[in-house]
mmCIF file of C-alpha atoms and ligand atoms in Angstrom:
data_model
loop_
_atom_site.group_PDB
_atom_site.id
_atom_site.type_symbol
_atom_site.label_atom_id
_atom_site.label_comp_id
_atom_site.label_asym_id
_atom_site.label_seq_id
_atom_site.Cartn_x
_atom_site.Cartn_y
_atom_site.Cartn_z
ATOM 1 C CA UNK A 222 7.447 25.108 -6.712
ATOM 2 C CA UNK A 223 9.148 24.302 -3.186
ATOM 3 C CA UNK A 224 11.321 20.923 -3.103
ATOM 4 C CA UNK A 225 8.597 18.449 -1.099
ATOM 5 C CA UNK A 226 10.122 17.392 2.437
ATOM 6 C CA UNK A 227 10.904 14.198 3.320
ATOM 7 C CA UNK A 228 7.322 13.046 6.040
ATOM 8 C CA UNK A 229 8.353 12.445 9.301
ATOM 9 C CA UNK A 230 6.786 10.988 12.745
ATOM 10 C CA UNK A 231 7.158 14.814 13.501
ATOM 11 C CA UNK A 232 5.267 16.286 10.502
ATOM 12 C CA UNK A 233 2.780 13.254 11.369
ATOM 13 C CA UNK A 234 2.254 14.340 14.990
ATOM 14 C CA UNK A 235 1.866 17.716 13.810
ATOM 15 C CA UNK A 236 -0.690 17.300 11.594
ATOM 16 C CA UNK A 237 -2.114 15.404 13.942
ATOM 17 C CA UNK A 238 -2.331 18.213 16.516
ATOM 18 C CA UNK A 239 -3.455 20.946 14.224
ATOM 19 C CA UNK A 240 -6.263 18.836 13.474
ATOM 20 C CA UNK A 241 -5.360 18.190 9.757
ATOM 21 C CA UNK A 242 -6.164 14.350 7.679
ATOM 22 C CA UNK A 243 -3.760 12.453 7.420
ATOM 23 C CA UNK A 244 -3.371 11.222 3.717
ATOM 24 C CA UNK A 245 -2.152 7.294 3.515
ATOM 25 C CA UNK A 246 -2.686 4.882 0.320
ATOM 26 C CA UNK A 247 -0.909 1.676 -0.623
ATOM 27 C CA UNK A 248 1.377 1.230 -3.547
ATOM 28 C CA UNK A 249 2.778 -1.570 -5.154
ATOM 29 C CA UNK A 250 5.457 -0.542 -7.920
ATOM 30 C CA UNK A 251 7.958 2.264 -8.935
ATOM 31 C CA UNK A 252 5.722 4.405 -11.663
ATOM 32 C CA UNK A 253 2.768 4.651 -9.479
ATOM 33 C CA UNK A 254 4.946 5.620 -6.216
ATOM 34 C CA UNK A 255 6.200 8.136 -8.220
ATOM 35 C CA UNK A 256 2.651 9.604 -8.970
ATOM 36 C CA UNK A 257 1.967 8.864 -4.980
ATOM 37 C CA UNK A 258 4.774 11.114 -4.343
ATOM 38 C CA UNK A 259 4.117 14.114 -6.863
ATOM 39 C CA UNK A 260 0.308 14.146 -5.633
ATOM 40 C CA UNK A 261 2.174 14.509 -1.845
ATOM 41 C CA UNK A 262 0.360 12.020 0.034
ATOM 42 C CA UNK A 263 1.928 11.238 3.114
ATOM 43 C CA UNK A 264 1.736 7.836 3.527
ATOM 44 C CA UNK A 265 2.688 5.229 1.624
ATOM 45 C CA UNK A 266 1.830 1.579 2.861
ATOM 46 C CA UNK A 267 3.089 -1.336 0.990
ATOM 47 C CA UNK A 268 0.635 -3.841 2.187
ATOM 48 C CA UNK A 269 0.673 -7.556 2.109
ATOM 49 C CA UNK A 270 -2.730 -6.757 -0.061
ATOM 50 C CA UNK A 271 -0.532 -6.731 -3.056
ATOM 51 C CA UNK A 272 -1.628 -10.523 -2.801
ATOM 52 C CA UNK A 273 -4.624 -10.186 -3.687
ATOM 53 C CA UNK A 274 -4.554 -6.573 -5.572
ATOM 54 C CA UNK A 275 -1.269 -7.630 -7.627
ATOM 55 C CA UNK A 276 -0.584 -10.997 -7.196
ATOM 56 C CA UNK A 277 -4.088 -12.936 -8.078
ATOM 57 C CA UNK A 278 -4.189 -14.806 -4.553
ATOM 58 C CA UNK A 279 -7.671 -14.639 -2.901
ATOM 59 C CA UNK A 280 -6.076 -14.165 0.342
ATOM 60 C CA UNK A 281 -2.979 -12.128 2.167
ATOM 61 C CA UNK A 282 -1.533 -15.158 3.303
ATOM 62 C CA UNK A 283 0.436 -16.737 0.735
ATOM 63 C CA UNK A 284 2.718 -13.196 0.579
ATOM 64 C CA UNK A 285 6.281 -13.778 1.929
ATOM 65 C CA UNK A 286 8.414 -11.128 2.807
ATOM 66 C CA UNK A 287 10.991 -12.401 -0.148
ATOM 67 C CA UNK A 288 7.937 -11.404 -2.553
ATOM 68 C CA UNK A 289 7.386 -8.128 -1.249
ATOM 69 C CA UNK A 290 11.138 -6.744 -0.734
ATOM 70 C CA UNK A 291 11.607 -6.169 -4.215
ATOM 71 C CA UNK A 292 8.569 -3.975 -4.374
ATOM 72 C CA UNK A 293 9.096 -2.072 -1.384
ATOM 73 C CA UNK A 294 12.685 -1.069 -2.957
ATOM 74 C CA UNK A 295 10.929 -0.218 -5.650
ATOM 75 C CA UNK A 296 7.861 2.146 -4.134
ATOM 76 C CA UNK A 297 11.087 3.813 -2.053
ATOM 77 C CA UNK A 298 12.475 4.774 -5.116
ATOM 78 C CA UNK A 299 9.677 5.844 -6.785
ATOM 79 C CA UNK A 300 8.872 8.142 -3.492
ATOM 80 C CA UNK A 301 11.543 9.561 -1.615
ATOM 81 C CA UNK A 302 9.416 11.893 0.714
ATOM 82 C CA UNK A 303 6.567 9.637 1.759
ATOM 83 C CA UNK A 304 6.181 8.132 4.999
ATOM 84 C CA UNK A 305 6.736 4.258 3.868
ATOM 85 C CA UNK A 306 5.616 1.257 6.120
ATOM 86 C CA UNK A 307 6.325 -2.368 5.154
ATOM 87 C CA UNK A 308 3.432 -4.854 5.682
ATOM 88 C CA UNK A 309 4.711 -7.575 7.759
ATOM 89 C CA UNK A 310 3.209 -10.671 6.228
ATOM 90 C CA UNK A 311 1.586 -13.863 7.901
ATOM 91 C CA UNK A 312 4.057 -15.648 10.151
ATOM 92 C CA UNK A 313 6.696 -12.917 10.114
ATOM 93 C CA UNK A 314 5.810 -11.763 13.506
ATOM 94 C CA UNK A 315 3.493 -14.346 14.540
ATOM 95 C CA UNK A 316 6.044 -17.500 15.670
ATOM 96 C CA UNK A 317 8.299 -15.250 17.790
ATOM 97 C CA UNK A 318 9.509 -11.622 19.032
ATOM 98 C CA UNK A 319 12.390 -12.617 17.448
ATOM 99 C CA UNK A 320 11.285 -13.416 14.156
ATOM 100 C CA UNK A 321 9.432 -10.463 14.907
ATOM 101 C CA UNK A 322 12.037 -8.028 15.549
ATOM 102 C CA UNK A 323 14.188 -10.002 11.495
ATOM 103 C CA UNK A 324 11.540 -9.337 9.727
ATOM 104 C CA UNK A 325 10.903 -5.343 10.832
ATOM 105 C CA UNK A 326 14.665 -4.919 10.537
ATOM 106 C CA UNK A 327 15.071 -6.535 6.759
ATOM 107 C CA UNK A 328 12.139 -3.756 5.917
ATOM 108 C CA UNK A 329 14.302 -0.517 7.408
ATOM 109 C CA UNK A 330 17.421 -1.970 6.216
ATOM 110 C CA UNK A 331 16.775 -3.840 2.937
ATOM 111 C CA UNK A 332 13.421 -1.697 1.980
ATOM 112 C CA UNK A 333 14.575 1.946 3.457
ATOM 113 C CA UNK A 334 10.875 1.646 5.070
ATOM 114 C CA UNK A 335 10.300 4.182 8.052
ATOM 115 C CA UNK A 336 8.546 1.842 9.659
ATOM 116 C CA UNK A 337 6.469 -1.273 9.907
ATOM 117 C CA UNK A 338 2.791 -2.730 10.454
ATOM 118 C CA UNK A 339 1.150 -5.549 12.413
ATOM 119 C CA UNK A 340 -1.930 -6.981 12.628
ATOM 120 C CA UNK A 341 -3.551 -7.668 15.819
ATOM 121 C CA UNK A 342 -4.143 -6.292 19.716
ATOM 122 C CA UNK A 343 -2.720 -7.778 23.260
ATOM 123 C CA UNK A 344 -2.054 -11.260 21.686
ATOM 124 C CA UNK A 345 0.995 -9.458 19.789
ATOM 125 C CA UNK A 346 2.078 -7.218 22.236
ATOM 126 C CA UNK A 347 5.081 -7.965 23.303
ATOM 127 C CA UNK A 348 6.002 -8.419 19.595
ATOM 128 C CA UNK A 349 4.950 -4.801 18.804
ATOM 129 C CA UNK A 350 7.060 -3.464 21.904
ATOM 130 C CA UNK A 351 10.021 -5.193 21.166
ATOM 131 C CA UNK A 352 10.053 -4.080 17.217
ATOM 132 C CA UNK A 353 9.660 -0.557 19.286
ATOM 133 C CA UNK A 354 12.384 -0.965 21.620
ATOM 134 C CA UNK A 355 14.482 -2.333 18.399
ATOM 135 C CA UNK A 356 14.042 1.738 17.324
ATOM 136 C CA UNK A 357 11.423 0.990 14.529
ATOM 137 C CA UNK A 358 8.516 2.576 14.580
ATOM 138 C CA UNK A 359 5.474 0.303 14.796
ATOM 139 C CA UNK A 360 1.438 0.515 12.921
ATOM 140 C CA UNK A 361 -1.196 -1.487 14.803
ATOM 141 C CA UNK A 362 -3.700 -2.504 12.834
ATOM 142 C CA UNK A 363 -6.950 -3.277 14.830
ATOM 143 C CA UNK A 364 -10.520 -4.290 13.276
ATOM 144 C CA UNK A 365 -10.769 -6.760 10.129
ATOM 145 C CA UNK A 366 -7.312 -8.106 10.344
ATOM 146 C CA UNK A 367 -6.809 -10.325 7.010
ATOM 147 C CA UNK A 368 -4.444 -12.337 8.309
ATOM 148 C CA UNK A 369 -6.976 -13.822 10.702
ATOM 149 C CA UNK A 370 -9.718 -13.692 8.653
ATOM 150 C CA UNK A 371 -10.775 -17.297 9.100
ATOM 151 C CA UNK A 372 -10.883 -16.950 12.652
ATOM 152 C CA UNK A 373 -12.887 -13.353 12.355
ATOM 153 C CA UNK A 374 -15.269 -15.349 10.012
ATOM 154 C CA UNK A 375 -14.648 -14.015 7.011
ATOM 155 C CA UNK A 376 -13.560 -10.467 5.618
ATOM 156 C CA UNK A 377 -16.106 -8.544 7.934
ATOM 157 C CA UNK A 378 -16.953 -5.600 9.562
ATOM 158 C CA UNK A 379 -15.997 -6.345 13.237
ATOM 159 C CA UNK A 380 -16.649 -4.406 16.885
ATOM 160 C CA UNK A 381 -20.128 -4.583 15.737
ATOM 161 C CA UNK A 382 -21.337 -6.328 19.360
ATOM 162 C CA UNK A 383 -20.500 -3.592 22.279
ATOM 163 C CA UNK A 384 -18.340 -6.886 23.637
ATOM 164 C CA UNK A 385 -16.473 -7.078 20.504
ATOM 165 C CA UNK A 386 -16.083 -3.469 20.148
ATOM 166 C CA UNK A 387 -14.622 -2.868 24.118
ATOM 167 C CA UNK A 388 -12.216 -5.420 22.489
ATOM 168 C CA UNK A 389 -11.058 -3.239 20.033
ATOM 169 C CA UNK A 390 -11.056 -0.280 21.690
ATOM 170 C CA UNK A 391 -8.795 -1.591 25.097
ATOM 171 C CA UNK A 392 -6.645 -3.134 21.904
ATOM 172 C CA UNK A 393 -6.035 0.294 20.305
ATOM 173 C CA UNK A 394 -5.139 1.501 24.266
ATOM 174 C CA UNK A 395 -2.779 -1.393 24.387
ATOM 175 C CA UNK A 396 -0.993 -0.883 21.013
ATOM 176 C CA UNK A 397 -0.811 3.331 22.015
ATOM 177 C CA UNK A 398 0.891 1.944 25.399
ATOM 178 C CA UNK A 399 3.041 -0.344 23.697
ATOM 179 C CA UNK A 400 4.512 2.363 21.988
ATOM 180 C CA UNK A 401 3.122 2.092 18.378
ATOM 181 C CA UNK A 402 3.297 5.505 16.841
ATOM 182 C CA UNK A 403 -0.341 5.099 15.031
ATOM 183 C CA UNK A 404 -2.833 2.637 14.610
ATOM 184 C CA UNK A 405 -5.057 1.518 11.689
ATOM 185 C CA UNK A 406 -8.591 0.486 11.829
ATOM 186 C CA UNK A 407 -10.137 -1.659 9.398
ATOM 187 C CA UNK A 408 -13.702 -2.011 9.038
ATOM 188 C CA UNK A 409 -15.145 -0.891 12.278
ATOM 189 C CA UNK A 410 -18.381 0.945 12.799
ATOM 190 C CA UNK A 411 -17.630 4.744 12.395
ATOM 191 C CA UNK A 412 -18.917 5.505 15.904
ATOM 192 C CA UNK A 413 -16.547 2.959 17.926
ATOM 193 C CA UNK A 414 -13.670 4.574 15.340
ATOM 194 C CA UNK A 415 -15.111 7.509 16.683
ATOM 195 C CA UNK A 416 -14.452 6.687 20.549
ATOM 196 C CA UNK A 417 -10.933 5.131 19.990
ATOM 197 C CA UNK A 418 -9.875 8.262 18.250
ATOM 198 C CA UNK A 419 -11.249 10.432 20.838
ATOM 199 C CA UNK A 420 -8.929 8.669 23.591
ATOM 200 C CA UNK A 421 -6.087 7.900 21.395
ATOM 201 C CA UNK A 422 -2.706 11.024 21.260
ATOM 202 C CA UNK A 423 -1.352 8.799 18.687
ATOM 203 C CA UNK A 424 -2.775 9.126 14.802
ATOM 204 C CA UNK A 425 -5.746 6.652 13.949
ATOM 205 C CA UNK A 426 -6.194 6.117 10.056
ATOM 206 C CA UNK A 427 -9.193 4.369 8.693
ATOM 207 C CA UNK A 428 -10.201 2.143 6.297
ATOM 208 C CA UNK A 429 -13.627 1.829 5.683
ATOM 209 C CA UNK A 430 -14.391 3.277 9.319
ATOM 210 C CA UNK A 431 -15.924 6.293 9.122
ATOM 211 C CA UNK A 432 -15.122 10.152 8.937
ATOM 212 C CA UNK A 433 -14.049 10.354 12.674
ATOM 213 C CA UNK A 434 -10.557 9.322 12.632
ATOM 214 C CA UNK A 435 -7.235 11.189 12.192
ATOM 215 C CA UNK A 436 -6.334 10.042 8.876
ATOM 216 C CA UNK A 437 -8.080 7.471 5.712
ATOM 217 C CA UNK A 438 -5.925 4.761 3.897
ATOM 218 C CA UNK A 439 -7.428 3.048 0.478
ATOM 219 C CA UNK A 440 -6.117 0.303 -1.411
ATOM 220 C CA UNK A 441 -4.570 2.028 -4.676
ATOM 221 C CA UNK A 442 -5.717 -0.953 -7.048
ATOM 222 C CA UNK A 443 -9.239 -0.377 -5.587
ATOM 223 C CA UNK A 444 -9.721 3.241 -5.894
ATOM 224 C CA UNK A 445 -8.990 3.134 -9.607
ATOM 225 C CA UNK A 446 -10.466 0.591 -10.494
ATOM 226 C CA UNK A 447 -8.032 -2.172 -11.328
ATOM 227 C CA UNK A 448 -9.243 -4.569 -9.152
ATOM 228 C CA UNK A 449 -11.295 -6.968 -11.606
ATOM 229 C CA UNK A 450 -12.750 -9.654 -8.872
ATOM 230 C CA UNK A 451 -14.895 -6.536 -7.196
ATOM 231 C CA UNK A 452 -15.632 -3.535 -5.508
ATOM 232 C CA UNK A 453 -15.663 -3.126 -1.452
ATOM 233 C CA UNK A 454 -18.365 -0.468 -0.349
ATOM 234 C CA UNK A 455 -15.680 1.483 1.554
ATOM 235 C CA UNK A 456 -14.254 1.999 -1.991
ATOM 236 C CA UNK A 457 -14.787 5.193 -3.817
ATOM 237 C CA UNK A 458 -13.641 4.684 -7.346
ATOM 238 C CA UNK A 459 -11.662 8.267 -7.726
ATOM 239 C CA UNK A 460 -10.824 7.754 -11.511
ATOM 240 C CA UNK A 461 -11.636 4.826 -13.431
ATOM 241 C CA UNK A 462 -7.879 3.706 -14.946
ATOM 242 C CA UNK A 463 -9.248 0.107 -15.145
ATOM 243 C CA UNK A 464 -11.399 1.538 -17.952
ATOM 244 C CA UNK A 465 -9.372 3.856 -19.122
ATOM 245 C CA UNK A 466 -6.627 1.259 -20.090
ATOM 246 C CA UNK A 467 -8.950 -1.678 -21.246
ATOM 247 C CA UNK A 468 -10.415 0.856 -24.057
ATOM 248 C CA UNK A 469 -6.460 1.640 -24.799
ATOM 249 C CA UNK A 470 -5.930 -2.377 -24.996
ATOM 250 C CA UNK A 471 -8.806 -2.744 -27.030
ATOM 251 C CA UNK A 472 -8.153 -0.012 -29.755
ATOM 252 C CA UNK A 473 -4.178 -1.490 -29.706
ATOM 253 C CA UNK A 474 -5.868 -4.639 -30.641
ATOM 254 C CA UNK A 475 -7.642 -2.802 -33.506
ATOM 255 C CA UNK A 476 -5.447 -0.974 -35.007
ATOM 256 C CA UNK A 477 -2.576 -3.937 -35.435
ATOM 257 C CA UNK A 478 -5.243 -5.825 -36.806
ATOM 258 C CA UNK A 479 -6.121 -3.249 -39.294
ATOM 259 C CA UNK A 480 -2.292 -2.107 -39.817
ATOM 260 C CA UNK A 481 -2.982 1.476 -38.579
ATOM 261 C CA UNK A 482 -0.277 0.714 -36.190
ATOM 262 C CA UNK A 483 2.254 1.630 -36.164
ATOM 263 C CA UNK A 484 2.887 4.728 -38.533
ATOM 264 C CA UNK A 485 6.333 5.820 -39.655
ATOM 265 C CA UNK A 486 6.839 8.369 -35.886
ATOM 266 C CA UNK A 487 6.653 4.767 -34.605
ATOM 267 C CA UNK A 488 9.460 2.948 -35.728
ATOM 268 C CA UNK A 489 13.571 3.760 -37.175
ATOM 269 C CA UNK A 490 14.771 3.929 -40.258
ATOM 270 C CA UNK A 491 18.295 3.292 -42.105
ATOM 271 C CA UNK A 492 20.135 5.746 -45.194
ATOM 272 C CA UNK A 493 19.463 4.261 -48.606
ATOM 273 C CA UNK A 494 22.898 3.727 -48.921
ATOM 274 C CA UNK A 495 23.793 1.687 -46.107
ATOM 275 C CA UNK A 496 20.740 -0.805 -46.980
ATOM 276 C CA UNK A 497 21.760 -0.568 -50.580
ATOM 277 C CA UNK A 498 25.291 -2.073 -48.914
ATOM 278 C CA UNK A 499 23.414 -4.562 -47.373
ATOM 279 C CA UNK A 500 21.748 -6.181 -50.073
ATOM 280 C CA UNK A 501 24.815 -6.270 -52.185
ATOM 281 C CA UNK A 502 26.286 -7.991 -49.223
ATOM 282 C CA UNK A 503 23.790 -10.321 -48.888
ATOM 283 C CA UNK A 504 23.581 -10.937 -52.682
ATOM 284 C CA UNK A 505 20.688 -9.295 -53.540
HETATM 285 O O1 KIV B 868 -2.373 -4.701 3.452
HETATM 286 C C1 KIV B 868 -3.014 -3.650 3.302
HETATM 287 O O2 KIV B 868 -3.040 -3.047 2.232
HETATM 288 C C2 KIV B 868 -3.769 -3.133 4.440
HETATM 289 C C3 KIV B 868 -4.907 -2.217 4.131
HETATM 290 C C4 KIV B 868 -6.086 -2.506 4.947
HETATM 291 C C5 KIV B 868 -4.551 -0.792 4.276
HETATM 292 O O3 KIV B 868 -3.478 -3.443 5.555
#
């Protein structure tokens, strides 16, 4: 089988004009990058979900960059042809273009990371241009936008008012004129997904947002069923390694308890004369 090629903004843009999905998931660690790779998904998006999906916190907020570097490095080397997109998390980009412009750096440089996310519309703009003009290429994200879900009242579907969806739609406009090379859409009703990726030239992937768009994104803990607090309706369980592992835990559990494990191809052995040396040694 042909060597896979390294995904660029060029094999995005032409899938994107020969009219064919875009394939995006997150990933958290080194063994299931790998897998990402080998299945040849394109892109790989280490989000600051690995809060919640890895981490235990019941929000994205508490991430630091500091926490996710050494999984980013990780996911790169697990997948060297992927697109791969740092998350930047709460306050990186908020406070300042500046801080802004750090924290998208420390992900190309540090991370390897083709390029970088950030929540929000107009009210980050110039931070999304200047990450731009810095040469790294920037993902809006547009719709439920975790980082603010307090203010959005909760983890919700939003753009469901035609005011709040004319919002969302100018936003994705905004983010395309800033110069972000694709924008993400959480959570918005699949017909105003459906309008924004009718105007947009620039990819639109989805998350829980309908069929319409250029490209779907699902969180990898959630779409096999490793995510123990619950299941989001966008979610389609695709095979059930939550399961899958719990019954392997369980029959581990069993079978030290009843000594079946482990059996002699599980463990080393020594020559009968070098233990024989041994006990005399020890004065046995
Ligand atoms: O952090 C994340 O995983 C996300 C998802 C919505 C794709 O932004």
């Amino acid at each position: 089988m042909a060597e896979r090629q390294k995904v660029t903004l060029a094999h995005l843009y032409d899938k994107l004009r020969q009219g064919q999905p875009i394939t995006m998931i997150t990933c958290y660690d080194y063994p299931m990058a790998d897998l990402v790779d080998k299945a040849g998904i394109d892109i790989i998006l280490v989000g600051d979900s690995l809060g919640m999906a890895v981490l235990g916190f019941d929000s994205t907020l508490p991430v630091t960059q500091d926490m996710m570097m050494p999984l980013v490095q990780a996911v790169r080397r697990g997948s060297p042809h992927s697109w791969l997109i740092g998350d930047m998390p709460y306050m990186t980009y908020q406070p300042s273009v500046e801080t802004a412009i750090r924290c998208a750096g420390r992900f190309m440089a540090e991370g390897a990371c083709d390029a970088v996310k950030l929540e929000g519309g107009r009210e980050i703009i110039d931070r999304a241009q200047a990450i731009v003009k810095s040469g790294i290429p920037v993902m809006g994200h547009l719709g439920l936008t975790p980082q603010s879900a307090s203010a959005l009242g909760g983890f919700k579907v939003q753009g469901k008012s035609a005011a709040q969806a004319k919002r969302i739609v100018d936003d994705a406009k905004a983010l395309e004129e800033a110069g972000c090379y694709s924008v993400l859409l959480e959570m918005v009703p699949d017909r105003i997904a459906e309008i924004i990726t009718q105007r947009a030239t620039v990819p639109i992937i989805g998350i829980g947002s309908g069929p319409h768009v250029h490209g779907q994104v699902l969180i990898f803990h959630d779409m096999f069923g490793l995510n123990p607090k619950f299941k989001p309706k966008m979610v389609k369980v695709f095979a059930n390694a939550g399961q899958v592992i719990l019954d392997g835990l369980k029959q581990y559990a069993a079978e030290v308890t009843s000594r079946q494990f482990p059996q002699p191809d599980n463990w080393f052995t020594i020559k009968d004369e070098e233990i024989n040396e041994l006990k005399r040694m020890l004065g046995e």
